[in-house]
CSV table of C-alpha atoms in Angstrom, one decimal:
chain,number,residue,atom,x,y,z
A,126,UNK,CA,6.8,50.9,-59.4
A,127,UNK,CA,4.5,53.8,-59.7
A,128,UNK,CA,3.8,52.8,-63.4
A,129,UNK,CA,2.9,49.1,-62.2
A,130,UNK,CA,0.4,50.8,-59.7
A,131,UNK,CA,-1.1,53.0,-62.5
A,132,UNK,CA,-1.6,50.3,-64.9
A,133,UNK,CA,-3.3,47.9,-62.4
A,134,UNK,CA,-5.3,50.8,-61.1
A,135,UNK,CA,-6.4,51.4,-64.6
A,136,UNK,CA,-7.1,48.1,-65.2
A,137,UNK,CA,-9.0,47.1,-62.2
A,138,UNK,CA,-10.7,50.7,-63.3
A,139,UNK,CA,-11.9,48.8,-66.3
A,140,UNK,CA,-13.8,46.4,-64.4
A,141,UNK,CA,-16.2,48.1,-63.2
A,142,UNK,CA,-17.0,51.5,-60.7
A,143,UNK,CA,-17.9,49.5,-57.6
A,144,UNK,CA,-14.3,48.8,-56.6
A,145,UNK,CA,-11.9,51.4,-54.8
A,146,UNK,CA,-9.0,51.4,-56.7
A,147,UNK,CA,-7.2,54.7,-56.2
A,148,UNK,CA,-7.6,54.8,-52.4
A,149,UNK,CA,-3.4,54.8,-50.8
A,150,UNK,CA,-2.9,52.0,-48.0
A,151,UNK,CA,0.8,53.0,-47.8
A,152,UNK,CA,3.5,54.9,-49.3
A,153,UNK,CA,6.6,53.0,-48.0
A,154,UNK,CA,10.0,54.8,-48.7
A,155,UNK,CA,8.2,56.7,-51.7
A,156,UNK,CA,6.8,53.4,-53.0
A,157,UNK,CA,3.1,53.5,-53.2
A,158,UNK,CA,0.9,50.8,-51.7
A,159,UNK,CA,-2.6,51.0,-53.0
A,160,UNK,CA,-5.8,49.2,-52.0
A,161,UNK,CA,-5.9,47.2,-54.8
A,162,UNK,CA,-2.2,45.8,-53.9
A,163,UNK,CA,-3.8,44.9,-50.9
A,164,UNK,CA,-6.9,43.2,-51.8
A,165,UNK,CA,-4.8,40.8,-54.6
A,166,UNK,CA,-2.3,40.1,-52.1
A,167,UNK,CA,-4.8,39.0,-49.9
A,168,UNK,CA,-7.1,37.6,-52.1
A,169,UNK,CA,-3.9,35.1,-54.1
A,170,UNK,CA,-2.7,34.4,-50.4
A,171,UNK,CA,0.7,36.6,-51.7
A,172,UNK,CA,0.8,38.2,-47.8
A,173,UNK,CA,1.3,36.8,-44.4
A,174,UNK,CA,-1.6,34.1,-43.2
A,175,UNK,CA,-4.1,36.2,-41.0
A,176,UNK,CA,-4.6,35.2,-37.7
A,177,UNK,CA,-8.0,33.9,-36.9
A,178,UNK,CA,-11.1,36.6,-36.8
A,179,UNK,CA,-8.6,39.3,-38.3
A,180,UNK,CA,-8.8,40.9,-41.7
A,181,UNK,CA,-6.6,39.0,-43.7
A,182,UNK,CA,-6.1,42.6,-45.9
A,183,UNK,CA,-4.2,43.6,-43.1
A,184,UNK,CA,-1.8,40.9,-42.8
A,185,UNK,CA,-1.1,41.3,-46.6
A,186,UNK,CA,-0.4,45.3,-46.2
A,187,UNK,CA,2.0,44.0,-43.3
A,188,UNK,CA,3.9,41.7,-45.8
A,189,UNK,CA,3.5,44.0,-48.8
A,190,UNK,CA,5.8,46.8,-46.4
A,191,UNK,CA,7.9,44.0,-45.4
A,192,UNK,CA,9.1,43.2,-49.1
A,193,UNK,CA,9.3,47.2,-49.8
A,194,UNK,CA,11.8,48.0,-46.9
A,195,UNK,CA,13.8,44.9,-47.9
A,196,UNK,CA,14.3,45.0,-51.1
A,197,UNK,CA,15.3,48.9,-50.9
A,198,UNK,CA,18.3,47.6,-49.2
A,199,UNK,CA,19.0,44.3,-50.8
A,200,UNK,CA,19.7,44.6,-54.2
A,201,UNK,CA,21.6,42.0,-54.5
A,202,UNK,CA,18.6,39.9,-54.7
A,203,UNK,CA,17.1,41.7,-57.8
A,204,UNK,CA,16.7,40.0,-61.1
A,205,UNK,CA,14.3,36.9,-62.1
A,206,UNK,CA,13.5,34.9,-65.1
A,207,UNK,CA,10.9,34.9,-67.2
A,208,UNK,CA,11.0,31.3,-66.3
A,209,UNK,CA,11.2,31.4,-62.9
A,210,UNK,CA,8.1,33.9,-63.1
A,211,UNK,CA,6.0,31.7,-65.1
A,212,UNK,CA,6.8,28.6,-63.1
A,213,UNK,CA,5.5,30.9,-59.8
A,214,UNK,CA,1.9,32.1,-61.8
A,215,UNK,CA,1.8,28.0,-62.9
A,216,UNK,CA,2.4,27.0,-58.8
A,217,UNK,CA,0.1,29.8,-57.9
A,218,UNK,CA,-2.7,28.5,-60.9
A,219,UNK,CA,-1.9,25.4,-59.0
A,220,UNK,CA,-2.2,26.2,-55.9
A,221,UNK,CA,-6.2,27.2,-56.3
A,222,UNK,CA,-7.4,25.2,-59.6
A,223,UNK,CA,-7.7,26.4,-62.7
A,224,UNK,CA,-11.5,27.7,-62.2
A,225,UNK,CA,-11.0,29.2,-58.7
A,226,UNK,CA,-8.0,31.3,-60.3
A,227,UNK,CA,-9.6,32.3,-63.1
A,228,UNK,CA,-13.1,34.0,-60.8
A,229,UNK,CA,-10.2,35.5,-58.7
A,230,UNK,CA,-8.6,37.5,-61.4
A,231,UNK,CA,-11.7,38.5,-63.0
A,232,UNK,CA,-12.7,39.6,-59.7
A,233,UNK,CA,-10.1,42.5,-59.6
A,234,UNK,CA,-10.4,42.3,-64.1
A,235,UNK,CA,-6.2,41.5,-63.9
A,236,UNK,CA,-4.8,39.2,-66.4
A,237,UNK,CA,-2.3,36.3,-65.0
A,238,UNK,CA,0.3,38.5,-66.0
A,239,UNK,CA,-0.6,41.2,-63.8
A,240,UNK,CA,0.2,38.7,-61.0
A,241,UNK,CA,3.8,38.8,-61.4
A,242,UNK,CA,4.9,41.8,-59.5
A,243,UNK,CA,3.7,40.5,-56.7
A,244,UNK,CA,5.0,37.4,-57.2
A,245,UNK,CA,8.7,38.7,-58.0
A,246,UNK,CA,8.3,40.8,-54.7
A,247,UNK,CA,7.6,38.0,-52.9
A,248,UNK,CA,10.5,36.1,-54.4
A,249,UNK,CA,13.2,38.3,-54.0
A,250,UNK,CA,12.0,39.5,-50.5
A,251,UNK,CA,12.5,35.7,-49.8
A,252,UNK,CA,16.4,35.0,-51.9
A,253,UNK,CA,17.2,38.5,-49.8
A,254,UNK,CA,16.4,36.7,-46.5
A,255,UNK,CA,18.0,33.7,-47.7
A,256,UNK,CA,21.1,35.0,-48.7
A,257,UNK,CA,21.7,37.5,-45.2
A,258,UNK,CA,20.9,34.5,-43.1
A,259,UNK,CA,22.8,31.8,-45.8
A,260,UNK,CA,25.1,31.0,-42.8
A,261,UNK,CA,24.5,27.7,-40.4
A,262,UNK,CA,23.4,29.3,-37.4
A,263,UNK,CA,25.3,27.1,-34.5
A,264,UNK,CA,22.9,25.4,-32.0
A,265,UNK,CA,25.1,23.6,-29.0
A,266,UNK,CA,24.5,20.6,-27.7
A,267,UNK,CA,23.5,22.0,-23.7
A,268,UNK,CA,20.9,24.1,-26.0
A,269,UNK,CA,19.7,20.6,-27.2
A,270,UNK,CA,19.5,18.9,-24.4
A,271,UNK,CA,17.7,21.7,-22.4
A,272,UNK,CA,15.2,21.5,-24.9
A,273,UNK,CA,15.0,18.1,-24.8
A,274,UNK,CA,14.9,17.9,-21.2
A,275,UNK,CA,12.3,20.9,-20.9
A,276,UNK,CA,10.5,21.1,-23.6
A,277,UNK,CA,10.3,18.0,-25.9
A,278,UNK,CA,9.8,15.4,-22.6
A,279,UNK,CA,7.0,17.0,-20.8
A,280,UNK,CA,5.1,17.8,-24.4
A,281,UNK,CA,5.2,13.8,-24.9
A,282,UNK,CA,4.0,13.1,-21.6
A,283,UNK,CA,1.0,15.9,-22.2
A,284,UNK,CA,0.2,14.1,-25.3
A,285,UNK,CA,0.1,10.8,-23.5
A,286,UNK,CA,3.5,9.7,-25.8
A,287,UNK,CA,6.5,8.0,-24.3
A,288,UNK,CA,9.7,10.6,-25.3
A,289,UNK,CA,11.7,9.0,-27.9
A,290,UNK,CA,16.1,9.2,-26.4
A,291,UNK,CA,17.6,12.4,-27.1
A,292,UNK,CA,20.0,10.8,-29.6
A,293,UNK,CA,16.7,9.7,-32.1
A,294,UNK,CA,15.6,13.2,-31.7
A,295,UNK,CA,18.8,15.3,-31.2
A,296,UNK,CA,19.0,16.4,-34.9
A,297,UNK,CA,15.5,17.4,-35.3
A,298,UNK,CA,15.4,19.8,-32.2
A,299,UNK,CA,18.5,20.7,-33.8
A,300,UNK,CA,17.3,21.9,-36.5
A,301,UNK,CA,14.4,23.2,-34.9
A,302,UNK,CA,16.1,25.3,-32.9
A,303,UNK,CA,18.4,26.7,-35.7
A,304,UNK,CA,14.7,27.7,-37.7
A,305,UNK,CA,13.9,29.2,-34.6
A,306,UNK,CA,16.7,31.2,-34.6
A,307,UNK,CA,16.7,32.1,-38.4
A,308,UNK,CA,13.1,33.3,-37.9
A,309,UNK,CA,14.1,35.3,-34.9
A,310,UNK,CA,17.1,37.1,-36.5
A,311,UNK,CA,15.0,37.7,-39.7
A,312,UNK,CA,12.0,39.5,-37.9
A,313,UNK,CA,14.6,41.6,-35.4
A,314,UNK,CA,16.1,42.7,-39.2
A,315,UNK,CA,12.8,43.7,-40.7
A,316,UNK,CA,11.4,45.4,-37.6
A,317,UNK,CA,14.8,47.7,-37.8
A,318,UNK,CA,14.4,48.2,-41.5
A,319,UNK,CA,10.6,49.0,-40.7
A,320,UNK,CA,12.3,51.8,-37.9
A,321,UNK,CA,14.4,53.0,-40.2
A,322,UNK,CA,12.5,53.6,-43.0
A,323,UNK,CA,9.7,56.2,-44.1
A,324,UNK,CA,6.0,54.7,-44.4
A,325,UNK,CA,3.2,56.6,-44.0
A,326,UNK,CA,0.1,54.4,-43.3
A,327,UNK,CA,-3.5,55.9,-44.8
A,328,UNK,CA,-5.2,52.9,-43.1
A,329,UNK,CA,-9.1,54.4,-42.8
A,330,UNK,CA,-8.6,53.5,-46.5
A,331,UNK,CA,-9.0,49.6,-46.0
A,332,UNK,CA,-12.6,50.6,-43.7
């Protein structure tokens, strides 16, 4: 990890003595998060979506930790294809257009290649999440048709709609609900990870 940091450092070094590049955002469990981590994570959209008005560097230092603490304890989830790499940096290339992701990368002076740790990160961070919440998390039906009866019906009748019978719209709330819960469980597990684990924040580095 530190040798990752170093050469992106080094590179981003390269393009040019404006940028900041050896300023420490984080150091999460002994795994250094630098500002340059931050400001590709943010700037490729690799970190959670910023709320409105906020500093979307921020929200990407939040997800950056996130992936850290988890994959320290799953390593289960560790190991990805070359394929499965270059399929991400092609869905990523995608994602922007060719010309927009080219200016982003010459922006930091990174080859596409230097993309991939952060994409593997985010990769694994997500199979770890996938494979400790694998199991159907059971929704009953009272749970469905409270919902229904207190939440689906009167959002229709805000939205001027007439509500569809609960047995049209039984599975979806279903399913709703079960998200809801996977989401829940998730975020209670990376906030205890987060408890548990030792980061040291240097934020006056992203000022």
């Amino acid at each position: 990890m530190f040798k990752r940091i170093l050469l992106i450092t080094l590179l981003a070094a390269a393009a040019g003595p404006a940028q900041t590049v050896n300023c420490l955002v984080a150091v999460v469990n002994g795994n250094i998060i630098t500002l340059l981590d931050v400001q590709v994570a943010a700037e490729f959209g690799l970190g959670l979506a910023a709320a409105e008005g906020t500093d979307p560097r921020l929200a990407a230092l939040e997800a950056l930790i996130d992936r850290k603490v988890v994959l320290d304890m799953a390593r289960e989830a560790r190991g990805l294809s070359g394929e499965e790499l270059d399929a991400a940096l092609t869905g990523l290339r995608r994602e922007w257009g060719d010309d927009a992701f080219a200016a982003k990368l010459a922006k930091f002076g990174l080859a596409e290649k230097d993309l991939e740790p952060f994409l593997e990160d985010r990769i694994l961070y997500e199979r770890a999440l996938a494979l400790r919440f694998s199991q159907t998390i059971p929704v009953s039906l009272t749970e469905v048709e409270r919902h229904y009866r207190d939440s689906y019906v009167p959002e229709q009748t805000r939205l001027g709609k007439t509500a569809e019978p609960l047995e049209r719209v039984a599975d979806g709330i279903e399913s709703r609900l079960r998200e809801e819960r996977r989401m829940k469980q998730t975020a209670d597990w990376v906030r205890d990870l987060r408890k548990r684990a030792d980061i040291q924040l240097k934020k006056d580095c992203l000022k």
